[in-house]
Short mmCIF file of C-alpha atoms in Angstrom, two decimals:
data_model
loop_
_atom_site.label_atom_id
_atom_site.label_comp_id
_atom_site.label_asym_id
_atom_site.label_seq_id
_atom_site.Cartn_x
_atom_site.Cartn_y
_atom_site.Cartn_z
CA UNK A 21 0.00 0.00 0.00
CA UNK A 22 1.34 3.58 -0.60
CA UNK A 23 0.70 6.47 0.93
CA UNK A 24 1.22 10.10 -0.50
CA UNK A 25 1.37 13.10 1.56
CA UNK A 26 1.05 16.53 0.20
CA UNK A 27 3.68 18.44 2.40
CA UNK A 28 6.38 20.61 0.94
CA UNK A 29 10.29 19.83 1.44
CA UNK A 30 10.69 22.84 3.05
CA UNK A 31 8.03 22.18 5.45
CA UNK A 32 9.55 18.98 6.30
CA UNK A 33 13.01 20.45 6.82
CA UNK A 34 12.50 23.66 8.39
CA UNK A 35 9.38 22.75 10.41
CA UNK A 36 5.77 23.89 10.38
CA UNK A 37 4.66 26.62 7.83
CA UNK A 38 3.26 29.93 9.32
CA UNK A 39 -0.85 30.56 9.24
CA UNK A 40 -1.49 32.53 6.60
CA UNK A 41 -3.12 35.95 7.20
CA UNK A 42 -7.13 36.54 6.40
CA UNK A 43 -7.35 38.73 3.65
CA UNK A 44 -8.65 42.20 4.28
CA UNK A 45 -12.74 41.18 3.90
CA UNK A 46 -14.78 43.72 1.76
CA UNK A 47 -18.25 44.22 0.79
CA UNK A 48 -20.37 45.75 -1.68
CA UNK A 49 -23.85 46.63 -0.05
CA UNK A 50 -27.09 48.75 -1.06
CA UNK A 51 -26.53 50.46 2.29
CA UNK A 52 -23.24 50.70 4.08
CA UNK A 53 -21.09 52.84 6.61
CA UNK A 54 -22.79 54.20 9.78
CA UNK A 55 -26.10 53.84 10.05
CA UNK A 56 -26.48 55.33 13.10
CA UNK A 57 -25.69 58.77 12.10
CA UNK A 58 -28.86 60.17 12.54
CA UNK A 59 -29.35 61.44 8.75
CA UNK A 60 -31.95 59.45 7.08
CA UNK A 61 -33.15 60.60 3.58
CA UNK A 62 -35.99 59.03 1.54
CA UNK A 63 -36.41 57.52 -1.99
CA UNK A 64 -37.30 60.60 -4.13
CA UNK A 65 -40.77 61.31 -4.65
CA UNK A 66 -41.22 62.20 -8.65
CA UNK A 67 -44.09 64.58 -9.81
CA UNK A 68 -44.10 67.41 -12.68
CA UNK A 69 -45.07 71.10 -12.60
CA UNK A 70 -48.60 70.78 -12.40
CA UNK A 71 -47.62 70.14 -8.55
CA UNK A 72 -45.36 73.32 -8.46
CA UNK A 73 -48.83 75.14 -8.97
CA UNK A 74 -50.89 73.07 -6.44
CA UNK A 75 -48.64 73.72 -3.76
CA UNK A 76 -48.43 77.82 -4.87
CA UNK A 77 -52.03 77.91 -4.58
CA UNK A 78 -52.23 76.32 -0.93
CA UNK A 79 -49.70 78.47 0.31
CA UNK A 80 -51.37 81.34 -0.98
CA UNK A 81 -54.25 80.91 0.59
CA UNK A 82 -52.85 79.79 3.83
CA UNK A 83 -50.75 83.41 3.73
CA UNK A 84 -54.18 85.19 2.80
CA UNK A 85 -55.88 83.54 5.26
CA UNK A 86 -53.34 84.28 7.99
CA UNK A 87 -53.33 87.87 7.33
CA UNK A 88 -56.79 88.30 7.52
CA UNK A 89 -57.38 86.60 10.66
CA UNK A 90 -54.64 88.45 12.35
CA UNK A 91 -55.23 91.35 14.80
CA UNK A 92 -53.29 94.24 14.82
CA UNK A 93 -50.52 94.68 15.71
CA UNK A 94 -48.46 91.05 15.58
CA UNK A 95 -48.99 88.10 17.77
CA UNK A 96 -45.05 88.17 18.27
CA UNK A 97 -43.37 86.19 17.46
CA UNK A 98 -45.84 83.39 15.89
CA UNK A 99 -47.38 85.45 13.46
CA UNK A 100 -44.67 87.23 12.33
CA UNK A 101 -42.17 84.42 12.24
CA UNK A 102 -45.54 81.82 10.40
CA UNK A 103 -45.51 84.66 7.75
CA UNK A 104 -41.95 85.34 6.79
CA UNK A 105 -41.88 81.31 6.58
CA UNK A 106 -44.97 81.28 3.96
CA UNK A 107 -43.19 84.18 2.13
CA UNK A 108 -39.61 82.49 1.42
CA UNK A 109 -41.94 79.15 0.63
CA UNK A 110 -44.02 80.84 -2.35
CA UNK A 111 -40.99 82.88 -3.32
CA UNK A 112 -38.72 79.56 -4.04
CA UNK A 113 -42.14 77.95 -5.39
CA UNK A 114 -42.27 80.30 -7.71
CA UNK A 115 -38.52 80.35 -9.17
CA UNK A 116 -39.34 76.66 -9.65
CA UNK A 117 -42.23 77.52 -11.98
CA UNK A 118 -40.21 79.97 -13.90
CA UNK A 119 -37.93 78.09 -16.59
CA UNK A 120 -35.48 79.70 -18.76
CA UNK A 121 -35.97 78.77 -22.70
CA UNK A 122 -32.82 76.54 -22.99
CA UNK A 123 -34.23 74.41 -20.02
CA UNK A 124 -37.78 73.89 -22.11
CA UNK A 125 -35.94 72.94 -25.52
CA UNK A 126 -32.41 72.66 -26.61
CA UNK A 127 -31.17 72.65 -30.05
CA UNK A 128 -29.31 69.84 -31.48
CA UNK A 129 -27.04 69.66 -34.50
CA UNK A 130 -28.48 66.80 -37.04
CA UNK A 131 -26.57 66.75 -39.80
CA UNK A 132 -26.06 70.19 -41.62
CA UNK A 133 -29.08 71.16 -39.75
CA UNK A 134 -30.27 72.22 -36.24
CA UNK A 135 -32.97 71.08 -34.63
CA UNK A 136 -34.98 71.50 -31.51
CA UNK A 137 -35.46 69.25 -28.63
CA UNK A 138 -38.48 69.57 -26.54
CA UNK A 139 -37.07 68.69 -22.90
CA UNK A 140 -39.57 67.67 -20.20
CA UNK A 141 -39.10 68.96 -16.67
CA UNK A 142 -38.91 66.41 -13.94
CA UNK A 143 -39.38 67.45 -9.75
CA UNK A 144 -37.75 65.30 -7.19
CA UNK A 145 -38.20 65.53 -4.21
CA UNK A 146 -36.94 64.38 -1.02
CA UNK A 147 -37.21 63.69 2.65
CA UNK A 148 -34.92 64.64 5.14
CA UNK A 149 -35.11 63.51 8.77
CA UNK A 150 -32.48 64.36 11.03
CA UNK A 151 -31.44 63.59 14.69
CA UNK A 152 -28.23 65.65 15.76
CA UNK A 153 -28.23 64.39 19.62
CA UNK A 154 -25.02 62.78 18.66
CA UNK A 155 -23.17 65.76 17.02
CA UNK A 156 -22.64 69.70 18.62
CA UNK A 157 -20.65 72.25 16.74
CA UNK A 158 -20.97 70.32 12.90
CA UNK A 159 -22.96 70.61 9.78
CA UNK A 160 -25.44 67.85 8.43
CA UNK A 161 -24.29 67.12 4.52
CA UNK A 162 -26.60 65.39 2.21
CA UNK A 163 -25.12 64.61 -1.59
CA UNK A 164 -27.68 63.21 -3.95
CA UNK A 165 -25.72 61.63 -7.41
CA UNK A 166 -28.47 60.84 -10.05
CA UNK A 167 -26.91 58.58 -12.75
CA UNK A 168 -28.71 58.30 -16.00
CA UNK A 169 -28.83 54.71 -17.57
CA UNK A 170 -28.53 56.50 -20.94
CA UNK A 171 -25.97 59.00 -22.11
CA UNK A 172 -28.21 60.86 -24.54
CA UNK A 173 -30.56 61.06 -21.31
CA UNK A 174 -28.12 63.24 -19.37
CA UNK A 175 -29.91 65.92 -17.39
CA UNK A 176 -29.39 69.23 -16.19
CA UNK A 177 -30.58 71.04 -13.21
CA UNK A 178 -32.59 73.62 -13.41
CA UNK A 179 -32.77 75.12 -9.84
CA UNK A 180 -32.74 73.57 -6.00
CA UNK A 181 -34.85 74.06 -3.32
CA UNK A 182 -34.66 75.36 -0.56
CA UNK A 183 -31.27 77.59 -1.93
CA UNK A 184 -31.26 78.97 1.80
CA UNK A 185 -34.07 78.21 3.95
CA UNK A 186 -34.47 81.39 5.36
CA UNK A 187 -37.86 80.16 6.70
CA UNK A 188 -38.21 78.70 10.33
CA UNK A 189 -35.55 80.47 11.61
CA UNK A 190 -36.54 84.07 11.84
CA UNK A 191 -36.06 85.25 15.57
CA UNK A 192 -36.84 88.65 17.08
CA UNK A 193 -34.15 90.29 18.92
CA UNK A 194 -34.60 92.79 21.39
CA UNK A 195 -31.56 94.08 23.01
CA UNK A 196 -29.45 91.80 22.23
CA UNK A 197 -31.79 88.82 23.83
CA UNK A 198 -33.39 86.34 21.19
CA UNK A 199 -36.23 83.73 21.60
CA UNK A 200 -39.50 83.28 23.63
CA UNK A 201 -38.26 85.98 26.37
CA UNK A 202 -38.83 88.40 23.72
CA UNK A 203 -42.41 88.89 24.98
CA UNK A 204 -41.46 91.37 27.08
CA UNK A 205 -41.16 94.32 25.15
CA UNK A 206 -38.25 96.89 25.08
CA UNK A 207 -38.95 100.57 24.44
CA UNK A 208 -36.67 103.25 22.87
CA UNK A 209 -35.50 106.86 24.85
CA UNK A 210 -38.73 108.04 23.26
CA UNK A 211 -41.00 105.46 24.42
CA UNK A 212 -41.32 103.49 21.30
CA UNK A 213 -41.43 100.01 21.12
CA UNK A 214 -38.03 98.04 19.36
CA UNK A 215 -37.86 95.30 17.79
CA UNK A 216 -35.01 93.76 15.40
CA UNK A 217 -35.49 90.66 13.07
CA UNK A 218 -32.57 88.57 12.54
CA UNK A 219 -32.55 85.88 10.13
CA UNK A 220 -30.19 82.82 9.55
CA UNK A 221 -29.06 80.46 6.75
CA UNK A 222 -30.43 76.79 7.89
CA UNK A 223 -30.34 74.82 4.84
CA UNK A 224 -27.98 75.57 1.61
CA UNK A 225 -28.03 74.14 -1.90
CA UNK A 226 -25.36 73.90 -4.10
CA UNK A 227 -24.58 71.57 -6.93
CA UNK A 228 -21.21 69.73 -7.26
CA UNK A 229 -18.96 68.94 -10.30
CA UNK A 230 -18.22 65.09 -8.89
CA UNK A 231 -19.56 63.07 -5.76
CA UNK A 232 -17.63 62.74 -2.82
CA UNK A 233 -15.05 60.27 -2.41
CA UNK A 234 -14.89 59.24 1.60
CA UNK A 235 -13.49 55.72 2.48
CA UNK A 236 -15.77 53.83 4.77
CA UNK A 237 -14.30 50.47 6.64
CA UNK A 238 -14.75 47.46 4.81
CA UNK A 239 -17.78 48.16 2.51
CA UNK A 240 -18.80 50.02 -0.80
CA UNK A 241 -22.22 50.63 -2.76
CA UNK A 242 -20.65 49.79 -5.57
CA UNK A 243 -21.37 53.23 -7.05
CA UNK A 244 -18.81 54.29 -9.69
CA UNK A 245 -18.85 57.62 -11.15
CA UNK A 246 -19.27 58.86 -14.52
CA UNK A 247 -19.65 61.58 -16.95
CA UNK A 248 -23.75 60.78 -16.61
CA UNK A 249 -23.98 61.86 -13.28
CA UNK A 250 -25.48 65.00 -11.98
CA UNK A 251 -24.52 65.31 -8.60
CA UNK A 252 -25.86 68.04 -6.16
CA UNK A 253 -25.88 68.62 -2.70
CA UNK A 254 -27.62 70.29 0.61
CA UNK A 255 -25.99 71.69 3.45
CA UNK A 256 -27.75 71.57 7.27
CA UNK A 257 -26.30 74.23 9.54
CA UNK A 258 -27.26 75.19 13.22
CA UNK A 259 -28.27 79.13 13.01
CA UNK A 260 -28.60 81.83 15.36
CA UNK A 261 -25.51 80.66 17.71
CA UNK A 262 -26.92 77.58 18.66
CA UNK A 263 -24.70 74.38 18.95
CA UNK A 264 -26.57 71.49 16.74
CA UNK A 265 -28.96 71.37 14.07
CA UNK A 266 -32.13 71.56 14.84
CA UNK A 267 -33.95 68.21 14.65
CA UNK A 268 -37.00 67.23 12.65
CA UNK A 269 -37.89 66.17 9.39
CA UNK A 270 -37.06 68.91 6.01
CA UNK A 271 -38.81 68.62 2.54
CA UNK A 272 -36.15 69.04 -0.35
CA UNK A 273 -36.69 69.57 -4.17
CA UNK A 274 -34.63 69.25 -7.15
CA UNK A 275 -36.54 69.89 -10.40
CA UNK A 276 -34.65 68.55 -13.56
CA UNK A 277 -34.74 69.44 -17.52
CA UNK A 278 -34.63 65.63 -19.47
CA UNK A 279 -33.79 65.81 -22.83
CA UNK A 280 -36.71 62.92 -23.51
CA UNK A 281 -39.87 62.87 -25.77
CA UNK A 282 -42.73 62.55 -24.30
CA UNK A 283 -43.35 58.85 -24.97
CA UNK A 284 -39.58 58.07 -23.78
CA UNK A 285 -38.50 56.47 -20.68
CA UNK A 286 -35.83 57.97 -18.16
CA UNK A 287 -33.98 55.55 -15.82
CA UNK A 288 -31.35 56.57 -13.38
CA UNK A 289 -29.77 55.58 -10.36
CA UNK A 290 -29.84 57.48 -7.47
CA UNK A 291 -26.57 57.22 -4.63
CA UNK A 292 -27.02 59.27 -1.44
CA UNK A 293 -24.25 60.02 0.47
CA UNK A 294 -24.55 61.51 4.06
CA UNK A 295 -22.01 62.85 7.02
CA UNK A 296 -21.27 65.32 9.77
CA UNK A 297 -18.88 68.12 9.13
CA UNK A 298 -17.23 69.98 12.12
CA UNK A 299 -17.47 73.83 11.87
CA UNK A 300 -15.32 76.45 13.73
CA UNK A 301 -16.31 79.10 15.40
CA UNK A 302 -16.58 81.60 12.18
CA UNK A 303 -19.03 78.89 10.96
CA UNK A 304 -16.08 77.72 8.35
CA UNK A 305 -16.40 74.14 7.64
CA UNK A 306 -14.09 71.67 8.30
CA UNK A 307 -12.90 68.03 8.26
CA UNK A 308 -15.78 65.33 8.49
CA UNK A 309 -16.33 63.72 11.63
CA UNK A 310 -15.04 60.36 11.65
CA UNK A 311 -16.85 57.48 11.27
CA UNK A 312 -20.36 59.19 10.30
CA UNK A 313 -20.43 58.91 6.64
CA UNK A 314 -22.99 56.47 5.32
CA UNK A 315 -23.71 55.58 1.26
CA UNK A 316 -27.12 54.38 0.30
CA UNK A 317 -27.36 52.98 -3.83
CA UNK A 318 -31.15 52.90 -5.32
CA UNK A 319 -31.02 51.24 -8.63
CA UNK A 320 -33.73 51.82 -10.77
CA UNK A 321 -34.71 55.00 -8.34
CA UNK A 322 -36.08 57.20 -10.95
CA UNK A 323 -38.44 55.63 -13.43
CA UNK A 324 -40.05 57.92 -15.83
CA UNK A 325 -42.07 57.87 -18.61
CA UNK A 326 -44.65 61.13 -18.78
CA UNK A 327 -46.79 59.04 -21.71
CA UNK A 328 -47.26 56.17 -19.85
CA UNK A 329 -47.93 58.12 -16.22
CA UNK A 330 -50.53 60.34 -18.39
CA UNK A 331 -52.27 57.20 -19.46
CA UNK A 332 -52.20 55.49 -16.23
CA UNK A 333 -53.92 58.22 -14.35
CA UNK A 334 -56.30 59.35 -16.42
CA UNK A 335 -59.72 59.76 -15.26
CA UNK A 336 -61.18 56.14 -15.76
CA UNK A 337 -65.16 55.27 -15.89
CA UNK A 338 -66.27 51.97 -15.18
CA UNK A 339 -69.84 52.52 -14.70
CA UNK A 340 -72.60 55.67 -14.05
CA UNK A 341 -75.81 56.00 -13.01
CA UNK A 342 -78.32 58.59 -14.03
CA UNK A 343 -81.13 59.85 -11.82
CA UNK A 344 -83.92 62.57 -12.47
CA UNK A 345 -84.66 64.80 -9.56
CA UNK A 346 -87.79 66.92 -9.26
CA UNK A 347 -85.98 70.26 -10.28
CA UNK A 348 -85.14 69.13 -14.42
CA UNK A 349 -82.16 67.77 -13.44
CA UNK A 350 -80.26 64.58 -13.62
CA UNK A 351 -77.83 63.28 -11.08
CA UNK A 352 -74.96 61.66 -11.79
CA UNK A 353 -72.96 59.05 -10.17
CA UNK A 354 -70.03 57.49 -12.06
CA UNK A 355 -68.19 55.01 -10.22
CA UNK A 356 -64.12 54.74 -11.79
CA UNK A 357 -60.64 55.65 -10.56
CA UNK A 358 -58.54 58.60 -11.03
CA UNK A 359 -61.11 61.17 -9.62
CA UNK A 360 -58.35 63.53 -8.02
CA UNK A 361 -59.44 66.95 -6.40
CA UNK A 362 -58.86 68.75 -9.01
CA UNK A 363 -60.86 67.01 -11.58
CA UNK A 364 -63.86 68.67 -13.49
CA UNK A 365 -66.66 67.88 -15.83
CA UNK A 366 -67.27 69.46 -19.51
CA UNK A 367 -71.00 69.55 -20.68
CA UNK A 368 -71.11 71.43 -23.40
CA UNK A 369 -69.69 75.08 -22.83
CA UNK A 370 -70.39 74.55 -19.70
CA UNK A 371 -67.87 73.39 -16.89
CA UNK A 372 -68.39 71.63 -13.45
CA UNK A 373 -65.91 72.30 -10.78
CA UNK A 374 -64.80 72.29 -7.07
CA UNK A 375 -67.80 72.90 -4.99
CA UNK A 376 -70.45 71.40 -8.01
CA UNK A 377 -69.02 68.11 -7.56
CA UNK A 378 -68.35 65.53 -5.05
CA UNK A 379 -65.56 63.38 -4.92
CA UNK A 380 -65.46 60.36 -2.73
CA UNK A 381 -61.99 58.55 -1.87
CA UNK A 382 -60.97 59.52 -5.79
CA UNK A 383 -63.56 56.18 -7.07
CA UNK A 384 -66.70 58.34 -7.19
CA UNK A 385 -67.82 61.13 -8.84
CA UNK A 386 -71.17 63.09 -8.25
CA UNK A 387 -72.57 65.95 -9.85
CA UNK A 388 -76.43 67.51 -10.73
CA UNK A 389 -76.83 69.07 -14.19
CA UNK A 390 -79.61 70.74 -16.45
CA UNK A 391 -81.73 67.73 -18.32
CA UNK A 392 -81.38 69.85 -21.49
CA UNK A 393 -77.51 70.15 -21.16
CA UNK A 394 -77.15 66.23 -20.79
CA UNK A 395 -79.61 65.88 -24.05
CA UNK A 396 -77.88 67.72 -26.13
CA UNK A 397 -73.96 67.67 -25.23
CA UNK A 398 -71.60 64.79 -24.69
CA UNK A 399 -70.62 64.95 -21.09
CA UNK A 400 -66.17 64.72 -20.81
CA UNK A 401 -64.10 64.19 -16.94
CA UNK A 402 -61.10 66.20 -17.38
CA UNK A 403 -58.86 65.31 -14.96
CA UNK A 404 -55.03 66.15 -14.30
CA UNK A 405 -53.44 63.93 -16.26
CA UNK A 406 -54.35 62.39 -19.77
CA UNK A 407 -57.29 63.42 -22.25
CA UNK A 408 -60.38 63.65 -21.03
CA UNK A 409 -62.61 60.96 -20.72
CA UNK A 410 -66.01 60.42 -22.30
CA UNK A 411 -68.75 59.73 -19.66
CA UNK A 412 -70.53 57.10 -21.79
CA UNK A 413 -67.53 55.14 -23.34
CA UNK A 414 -67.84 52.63 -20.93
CA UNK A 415 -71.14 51.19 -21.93
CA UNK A 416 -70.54 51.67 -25.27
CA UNK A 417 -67.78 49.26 -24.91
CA UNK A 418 -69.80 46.91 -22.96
CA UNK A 419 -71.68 45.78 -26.03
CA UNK A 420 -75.06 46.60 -24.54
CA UNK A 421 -77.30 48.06 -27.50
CA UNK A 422 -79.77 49.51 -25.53
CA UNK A 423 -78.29 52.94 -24.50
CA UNK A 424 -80.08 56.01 -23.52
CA UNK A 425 -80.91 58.40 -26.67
CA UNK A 426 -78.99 61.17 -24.64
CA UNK A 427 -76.12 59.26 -25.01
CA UNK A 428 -76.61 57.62 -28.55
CA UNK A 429 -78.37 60.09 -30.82
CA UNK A 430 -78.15 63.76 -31.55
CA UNK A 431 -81.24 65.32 -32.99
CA UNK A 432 -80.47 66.62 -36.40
CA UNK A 433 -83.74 68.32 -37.45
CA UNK A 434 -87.75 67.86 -36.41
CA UNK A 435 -90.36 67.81 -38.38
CA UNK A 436 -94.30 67.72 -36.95
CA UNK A 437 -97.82 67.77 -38.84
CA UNK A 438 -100.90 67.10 -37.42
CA UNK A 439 -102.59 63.86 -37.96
CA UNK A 440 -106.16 64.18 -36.22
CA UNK A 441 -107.52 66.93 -33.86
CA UNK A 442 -105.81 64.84 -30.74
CA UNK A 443 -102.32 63.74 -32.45
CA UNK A 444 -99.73 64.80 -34.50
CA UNK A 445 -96.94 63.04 -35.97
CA UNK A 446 -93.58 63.92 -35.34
CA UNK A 447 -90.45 62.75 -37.40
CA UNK A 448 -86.64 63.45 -35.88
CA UNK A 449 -83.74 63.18 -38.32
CA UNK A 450 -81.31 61.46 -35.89
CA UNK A 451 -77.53 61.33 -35.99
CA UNK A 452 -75.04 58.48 -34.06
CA UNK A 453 -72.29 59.95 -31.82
CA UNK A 454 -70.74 56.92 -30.80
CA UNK A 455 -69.11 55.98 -34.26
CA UNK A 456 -67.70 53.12 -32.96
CA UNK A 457 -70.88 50.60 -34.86
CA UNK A 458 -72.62 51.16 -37.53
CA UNK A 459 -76.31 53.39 -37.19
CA UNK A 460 -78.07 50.68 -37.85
CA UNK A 461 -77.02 48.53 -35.26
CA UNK A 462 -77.71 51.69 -32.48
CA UNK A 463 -81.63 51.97 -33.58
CA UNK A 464 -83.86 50.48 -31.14
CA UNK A 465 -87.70 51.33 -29.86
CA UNK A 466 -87.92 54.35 -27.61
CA UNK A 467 -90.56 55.72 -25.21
CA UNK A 468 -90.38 59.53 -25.96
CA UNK A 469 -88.46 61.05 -22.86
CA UNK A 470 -88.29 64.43 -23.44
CA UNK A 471 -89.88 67.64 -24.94
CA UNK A 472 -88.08 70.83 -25.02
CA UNK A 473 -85.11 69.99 -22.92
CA UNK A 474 -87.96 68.75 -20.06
CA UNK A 475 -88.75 65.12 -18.73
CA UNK A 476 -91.64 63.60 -19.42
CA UNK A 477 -93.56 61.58 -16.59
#
């Protein structure tokens, strides 16, 4: 019998080999560094302009509505400080309506010619929640990195929000004292009262030529960084001498130009990088604080395609309902999807909206109009998104034949002549709307149900 052993000469002369080390371990994670460093941001929220103008419009009316239910003079410093905040919010809402030309189109060389590019705007945004128990005397960094899939589908940035959130952190001095001892009031030599407002940078936006490149032990995301990336970043500071940031949870908003079509899709990646800066005393940042940086990879975090999320919420009927009421009017019930709060309803030149209709959980939709007006129009939902939607497709696509002559037939011309002392004869020169089958197929026996626009019994 032979036996082999597998044990080197030198091994045999020189004795037992050393152990060999463990090699240095690293990983590649969605999420890695500290995760304990009390900055946690969210997956970004996407939307388009038509949510720039929702949220002017609230604010507006929540600034109108303080103002007019103030006394005179100031509830200080509530009022005062609740209205410089709404201020700075519709003044940054409304630099991210405003768009210059180049960030609508571009224009492209094709050829020996130029053409033009529609771009579509895209608003991200984000939230911030932060805990600074842990850190005194440092700055809260957040640096988004948004890395297109495509390179023809590079973005550019068209504006960040807040630039500095001068909001929520107006304080009224007096004498040199800020905060809630303010309430008593100082007076000048002359007897006047004196009051100074000083305001303080919170939160700063800037955008960044490259993302930030911060070892962290043992781990990665696996992000690497390209010429596709767009890469900006916001700064948390503590304001009006105070040692840490304030806690709580911030809204942020990036809003994009994409060089896409409208029926196009836009796929990025989204890496978030996060840390605590130390600051000196003149507020001059300095080196990070070690150990708090933490990288976060989404793939696939921004999905967009503005056809497809036009279609897809679109006012949708599945069914409706119609029922007289004793004033010449028909109710309406349609039951579908997509109903949002700022949907309304086209009859003719005539247009339902707000208050005229009810909305229930965005599935039901309820509104009262003229008799006449349903007889002789087509009745559309016009919603936020999409084309609006014809009340009656629905059963016109169910196949059932037997659909109300408001809906059906449109009354070209009537004709009447008397037949006997007690009846006449009347003949209507019909017309289909629904084009989608032949007349023929549509004409059915009818109890006349209306004269003039009126119900009959």
């Amino acid at each position: 019998m032979r036996c082999q052993l597998a044990v080197p000469l030198l091994a045999v002369l020189s004795g037992p080999l050393p152990a060999a080390k463990a090699p240095n371990t690293f990983h590649v994670r969605p999420v890695c560094g500290n995760a304990e460093n009390g900055i946690a941001v969210s997956r970004p929220h996407l939307s388009d302009e038509r949510n720039i103008a929702l949220r002017l419009d609230a604010l507006e009316s929540r600034l109108q509505h303080l103002r007019a239910g103030r006394p005179r003079p100031y509830r200080i410093p509530d009022s005062l400080t609740e209205e410089t905040q709404l201020v700075q919010q519709i003044s940054n809402f409304h630099a991210l309506a405003e768009r210059a030309l180049s960030d609508r189109v571009s224009l492209e060389p094709k050829g020996l010619a130029t053409v033009a590019v529609p771009r579509t705007p895209l608003l991200l945004s984000f939230d911030i929640s932060i805990d600074s128990q842990r850190y005194r005397n440092a700055i809260a960094e957040i640096e988004i990195a948004v890395s297109s899939r495509a390179t023809r589908h590079v973005p550019t940035l068209i504006t960040l929000l807040p630039l500095d959130k001068t909001y929520n952190v107006a304080t009224l001095f007096n004498g040199g004292s800020a905060g809630d001892a303010l309430i008593e009031k100082g007076t000048t030599p002359d007897g006047k009262e004196q009051f100074t407002i000083a305001k303080d940078y919170d939160t700063i936006a800037l955008e960044k030529t490259g993302a930030t490149h911060e070892a962290i032990r043992g781990c990665g995301t696996g992000f690497h960084e390209s010429v596709r990336d767009l890469v900006f970043e916001w700064q948390v500071r503590p304001v009006l001498g105070r040692e840490s940031v304030d806690s709580g949870r911030r809204e942020v908003f990036a809003l994009l130009s994409l060089p896409i079509a409208p029926g196009e899709e836009y796929v990025a990646d989204v890496h978030v990088h996060t840390h605590w800066r130390a600051v000196k005393s003149n507020r001059a940042a300095v080196a990070s604080f070690e150990d708090s940086a933490r990288d976060e990879l989404w793939t696939d975090a921004i999905r967009f395609n503005p056809g497809e999320m036009e279609e897809s919420l679109r006012p949708q009927v599945l069914s409706t309902r119609f029922i007289r009421n004793d004033h010449d009017g028909v109710v309406v019930i349609a039951e579908g999807r997509n109903f949002l709060p700022d949907t309304s309803v086209l009859v003719g030149s005539r247009k339902l909206a707000g208050a005229d209709l009810e909305i229930v959980r965005e599935r039901q939709l309820r509104f009262t109009v003229p008799a006449d007006l349903v007889v002789e129009n087509d009745v559309y939902i016009a919603g936020r998104f999409g084309a609006p939607t014809l009340l009656a497709e629905p059963r016109v696509l169910s196949g059932d034949r037997l659909l109300d002559p408001a809906w059906g037939l449109r009354i070209e011309s009537a004709r009447s002549r008397s037949k006997d002392a007690q009846t006449s004869e009347v003949l209507l020169k019909l017309k289909s709307r629904l084009r989608k089958k032949p007349m023929e197929e549509w004409i059915v026996s009818h109890t006349l149900v209306s004269v003039a626009g009126r119900i009959l019994p």
